[in-house]
Tab-separated table of C-alpha atoms and ligand atoms in Angstrom:
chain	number	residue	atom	x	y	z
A	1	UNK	CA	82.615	99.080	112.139
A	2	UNK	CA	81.612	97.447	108.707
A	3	UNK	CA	84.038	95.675	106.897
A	4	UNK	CA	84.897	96.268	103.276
A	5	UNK	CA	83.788	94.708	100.498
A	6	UNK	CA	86.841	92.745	99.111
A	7	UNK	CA	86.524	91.867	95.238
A	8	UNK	CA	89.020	88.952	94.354
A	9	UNK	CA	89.853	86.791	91.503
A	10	UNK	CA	91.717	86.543	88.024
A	11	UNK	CA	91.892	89.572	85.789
A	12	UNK	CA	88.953	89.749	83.625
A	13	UNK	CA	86.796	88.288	86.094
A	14	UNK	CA	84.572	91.561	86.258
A	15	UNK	CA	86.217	92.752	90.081
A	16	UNK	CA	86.533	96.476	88.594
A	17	UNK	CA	83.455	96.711	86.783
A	18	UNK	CA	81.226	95.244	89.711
A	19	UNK	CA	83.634	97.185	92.252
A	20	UNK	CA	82.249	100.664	90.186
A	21	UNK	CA	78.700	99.154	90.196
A	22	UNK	CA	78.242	99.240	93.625
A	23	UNK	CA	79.885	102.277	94.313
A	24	UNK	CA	77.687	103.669	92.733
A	25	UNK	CA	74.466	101.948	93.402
A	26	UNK	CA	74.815	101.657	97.202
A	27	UNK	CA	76.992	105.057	97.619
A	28	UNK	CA	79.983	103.795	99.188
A	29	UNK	CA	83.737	104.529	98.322
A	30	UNK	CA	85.167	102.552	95.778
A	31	UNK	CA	89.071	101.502	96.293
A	32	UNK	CA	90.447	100.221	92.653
A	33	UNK	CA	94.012	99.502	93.915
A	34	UNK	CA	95.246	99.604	90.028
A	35	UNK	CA	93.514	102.857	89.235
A	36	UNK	CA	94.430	104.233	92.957
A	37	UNK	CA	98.467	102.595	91.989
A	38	UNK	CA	98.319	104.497	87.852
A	39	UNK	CA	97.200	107.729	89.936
A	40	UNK	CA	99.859	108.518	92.378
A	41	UNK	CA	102.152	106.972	90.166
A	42	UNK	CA	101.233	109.226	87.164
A	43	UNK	CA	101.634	105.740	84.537
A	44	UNK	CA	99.759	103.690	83.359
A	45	UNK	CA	100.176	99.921	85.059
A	46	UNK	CA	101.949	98.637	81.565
A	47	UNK	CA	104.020	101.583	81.742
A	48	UNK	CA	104.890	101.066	85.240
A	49	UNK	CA	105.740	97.169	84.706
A	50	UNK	CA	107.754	97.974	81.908
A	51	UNK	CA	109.927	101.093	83.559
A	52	UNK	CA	109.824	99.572	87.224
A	53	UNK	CA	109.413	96.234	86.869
A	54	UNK	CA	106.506	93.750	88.687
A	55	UNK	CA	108.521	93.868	92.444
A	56	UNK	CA	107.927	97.581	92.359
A	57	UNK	CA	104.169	97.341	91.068
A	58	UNK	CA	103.832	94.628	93.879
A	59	UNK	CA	105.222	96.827	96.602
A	60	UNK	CA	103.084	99.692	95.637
A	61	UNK	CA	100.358	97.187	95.811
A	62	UNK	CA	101.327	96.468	99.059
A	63	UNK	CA	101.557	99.726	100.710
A	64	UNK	CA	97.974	100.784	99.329
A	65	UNK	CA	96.380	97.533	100.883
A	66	UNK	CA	98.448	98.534	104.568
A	67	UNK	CA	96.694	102.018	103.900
A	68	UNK	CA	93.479	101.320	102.413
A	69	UNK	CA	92.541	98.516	105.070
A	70	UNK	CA	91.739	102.161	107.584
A	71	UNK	CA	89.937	104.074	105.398
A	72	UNK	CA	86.281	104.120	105.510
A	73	UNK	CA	84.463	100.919	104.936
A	74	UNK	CA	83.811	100.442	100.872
A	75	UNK	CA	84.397	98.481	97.661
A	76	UNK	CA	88.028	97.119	96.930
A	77	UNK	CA	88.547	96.208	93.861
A	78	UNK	CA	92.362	94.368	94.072
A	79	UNK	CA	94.422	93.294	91.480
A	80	UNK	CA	94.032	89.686	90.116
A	81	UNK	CA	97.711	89.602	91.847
A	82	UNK	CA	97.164	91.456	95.129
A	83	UNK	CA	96.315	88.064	97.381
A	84	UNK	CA	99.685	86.674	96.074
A	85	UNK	CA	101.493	88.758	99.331
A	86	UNK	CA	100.054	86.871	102.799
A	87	UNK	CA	100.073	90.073	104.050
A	88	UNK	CA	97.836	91.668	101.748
A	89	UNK	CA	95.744	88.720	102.215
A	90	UNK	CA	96.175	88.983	105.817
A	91	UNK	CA	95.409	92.745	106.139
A	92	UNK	CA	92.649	92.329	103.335
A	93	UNK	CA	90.750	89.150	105.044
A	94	UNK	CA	91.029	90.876	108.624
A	95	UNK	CA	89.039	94.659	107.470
A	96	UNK	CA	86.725	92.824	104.773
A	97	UNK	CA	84.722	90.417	103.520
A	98	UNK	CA	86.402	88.870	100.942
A	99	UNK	CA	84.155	87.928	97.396
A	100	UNK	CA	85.881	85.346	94.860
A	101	UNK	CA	84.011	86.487	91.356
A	102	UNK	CA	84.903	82.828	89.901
A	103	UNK	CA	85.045	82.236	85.744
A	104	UNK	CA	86.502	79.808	83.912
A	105	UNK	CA	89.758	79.967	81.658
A	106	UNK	CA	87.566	80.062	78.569
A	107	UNK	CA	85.544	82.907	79.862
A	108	UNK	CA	88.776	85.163	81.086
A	109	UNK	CA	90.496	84.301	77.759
A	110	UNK	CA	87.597	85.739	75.756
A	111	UNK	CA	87.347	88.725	77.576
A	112	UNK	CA	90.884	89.255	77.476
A	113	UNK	CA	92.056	87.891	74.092
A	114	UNK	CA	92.395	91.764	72.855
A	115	UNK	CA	93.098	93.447	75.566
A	116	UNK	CA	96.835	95.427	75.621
A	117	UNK	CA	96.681	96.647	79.501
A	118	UNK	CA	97.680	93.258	81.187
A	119	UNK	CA	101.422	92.849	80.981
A	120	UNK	CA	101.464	89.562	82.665
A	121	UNK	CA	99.403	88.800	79.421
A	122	UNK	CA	102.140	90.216	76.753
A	123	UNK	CA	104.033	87.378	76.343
A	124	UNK	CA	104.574	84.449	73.430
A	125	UNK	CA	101.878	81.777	75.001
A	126	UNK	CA	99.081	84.328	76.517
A	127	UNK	CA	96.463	81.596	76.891
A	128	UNK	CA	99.039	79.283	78.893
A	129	UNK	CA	100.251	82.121	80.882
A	130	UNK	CA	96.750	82.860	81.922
A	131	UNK	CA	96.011	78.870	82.805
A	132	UNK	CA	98.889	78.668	84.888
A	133	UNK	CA	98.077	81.929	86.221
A	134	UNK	CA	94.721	80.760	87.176
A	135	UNK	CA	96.120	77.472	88.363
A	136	UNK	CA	98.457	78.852	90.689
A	137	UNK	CA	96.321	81.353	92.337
A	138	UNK	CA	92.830	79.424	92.436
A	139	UNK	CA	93.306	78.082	96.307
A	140	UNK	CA	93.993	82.037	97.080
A	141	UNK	CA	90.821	82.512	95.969
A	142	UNK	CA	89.029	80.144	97.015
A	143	UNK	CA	89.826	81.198	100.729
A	144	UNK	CA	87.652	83.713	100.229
A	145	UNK	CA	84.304	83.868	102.390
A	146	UNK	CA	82.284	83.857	99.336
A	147	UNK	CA	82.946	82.397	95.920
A	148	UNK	CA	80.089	83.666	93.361
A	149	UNK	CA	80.371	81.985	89.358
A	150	UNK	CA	80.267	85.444	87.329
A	151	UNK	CA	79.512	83.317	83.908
A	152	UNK	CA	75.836	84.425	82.872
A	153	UNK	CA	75.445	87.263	85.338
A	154	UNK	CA	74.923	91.063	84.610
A	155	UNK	CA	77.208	93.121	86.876
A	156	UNK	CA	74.042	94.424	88.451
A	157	UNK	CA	72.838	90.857	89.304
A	158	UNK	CA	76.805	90.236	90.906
A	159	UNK	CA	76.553	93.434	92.634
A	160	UNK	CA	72.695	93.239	94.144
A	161	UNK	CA	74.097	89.259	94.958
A	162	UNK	CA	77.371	90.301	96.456
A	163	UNK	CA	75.515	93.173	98.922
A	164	UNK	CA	72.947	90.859	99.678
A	165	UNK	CA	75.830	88.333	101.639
A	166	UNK	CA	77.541	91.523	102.510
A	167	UNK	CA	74.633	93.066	104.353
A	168	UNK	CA	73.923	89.583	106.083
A	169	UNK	CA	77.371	89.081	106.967
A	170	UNK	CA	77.360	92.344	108.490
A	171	UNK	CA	73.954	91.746	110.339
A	172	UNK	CA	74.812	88.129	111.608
A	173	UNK	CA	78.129	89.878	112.719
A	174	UNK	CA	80.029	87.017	111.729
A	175	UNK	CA	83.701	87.289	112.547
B	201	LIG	C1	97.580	91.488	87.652
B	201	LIG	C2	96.290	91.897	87.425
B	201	LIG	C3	95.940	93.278	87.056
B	201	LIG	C4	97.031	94.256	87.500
B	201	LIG	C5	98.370	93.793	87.033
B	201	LIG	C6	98.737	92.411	87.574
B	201	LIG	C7	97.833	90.079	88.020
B	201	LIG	O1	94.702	93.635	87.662
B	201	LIG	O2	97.040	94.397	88.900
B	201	LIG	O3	98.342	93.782	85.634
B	201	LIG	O4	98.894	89.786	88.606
B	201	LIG	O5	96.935	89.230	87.774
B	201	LIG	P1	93.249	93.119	87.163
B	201	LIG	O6	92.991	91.822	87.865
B	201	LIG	O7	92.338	94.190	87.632
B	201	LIG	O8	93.326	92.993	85.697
């Protein structure tokens, strides 16, 4: 059984946008954990962090990742927060391959300097937030099988990259 294509790393990073790419491109199912979370929940994720606070959001994040891990091999596009939980990154490193899309601070802050949807990002000292952010989550990513720099790619060149080790991986059978 193939394993699913695991995209992981900060918001902004380009794990939603490369996550549709592929979908698309190599027909396979694409699982967007916040766009699968806003759906059942009917809000939008601001609206849910603001009326159920970030435990909730993280235990809806949760119970996706326990469900998603048996659907049928595709993309999963998690949450720049998702590998936080061991168990997510348990469940998530077990049924896929896991792909680190890797930028720098100065590259996430520019794509994210005018965004509204990232409520982590609301606050007095966004820039600092993100840092520490970054900071505290880098080793999660970096556990990853494969880290892959995102800064001067197209999303078609990540995707055709990123199914290129997945297909190998697959092939080689590595465990
Ligand atoms: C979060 C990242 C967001 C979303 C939520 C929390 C985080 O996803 O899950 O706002 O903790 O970094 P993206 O990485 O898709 O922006």
């Amino acid at each position: 059984m193939p394993r699913h294509i695991v995209l992981v790393g900060m918001m902004g990073a380009g794990k939603t946008s490369v996550g549709l790419w592929l979908a698309k491109a190599k027909a396979i199912p694409l699982y967007d954990l916040d766009q699968l979370i806003e759906e059942k929940e009917g809000k939008t994720i601001p609206q849910i962090f603001a009326t159920e606070g970030v435990e909730y959001f993280r235990e809806k994040e949760m119970e996706l990742v326990n469900q998603i891990v048996s659907y049928p091999p595709g993309v999963v596009a998690t949450g720049g927060g998702t590998l936080i939980n061991p168990l997510n990154f348990m469940l998530l490193k077990r049924h896929g391959r896991l792909f680190y899309l890797q930028a720098s601070l100065d590259l996430l802050w520019v794509r994210l300097k005018d965004k509204t949807d990232r409520p982590l990002l609301l606050g007095k000292e966004p820039k600092i937030t993100l840092e520490r952010l970054l900071k505290e989550r880098e080793s999660l990513y970096k556990a990853a099988d494969i880290e892959i720099a995102v800064e001067g790619k197209t999303v078609e060149q990540l995707g055709e990259l990123l199914w290129n080790y997945w297909e190998k991986m697959e092939k080689t059978n590595l465990s």
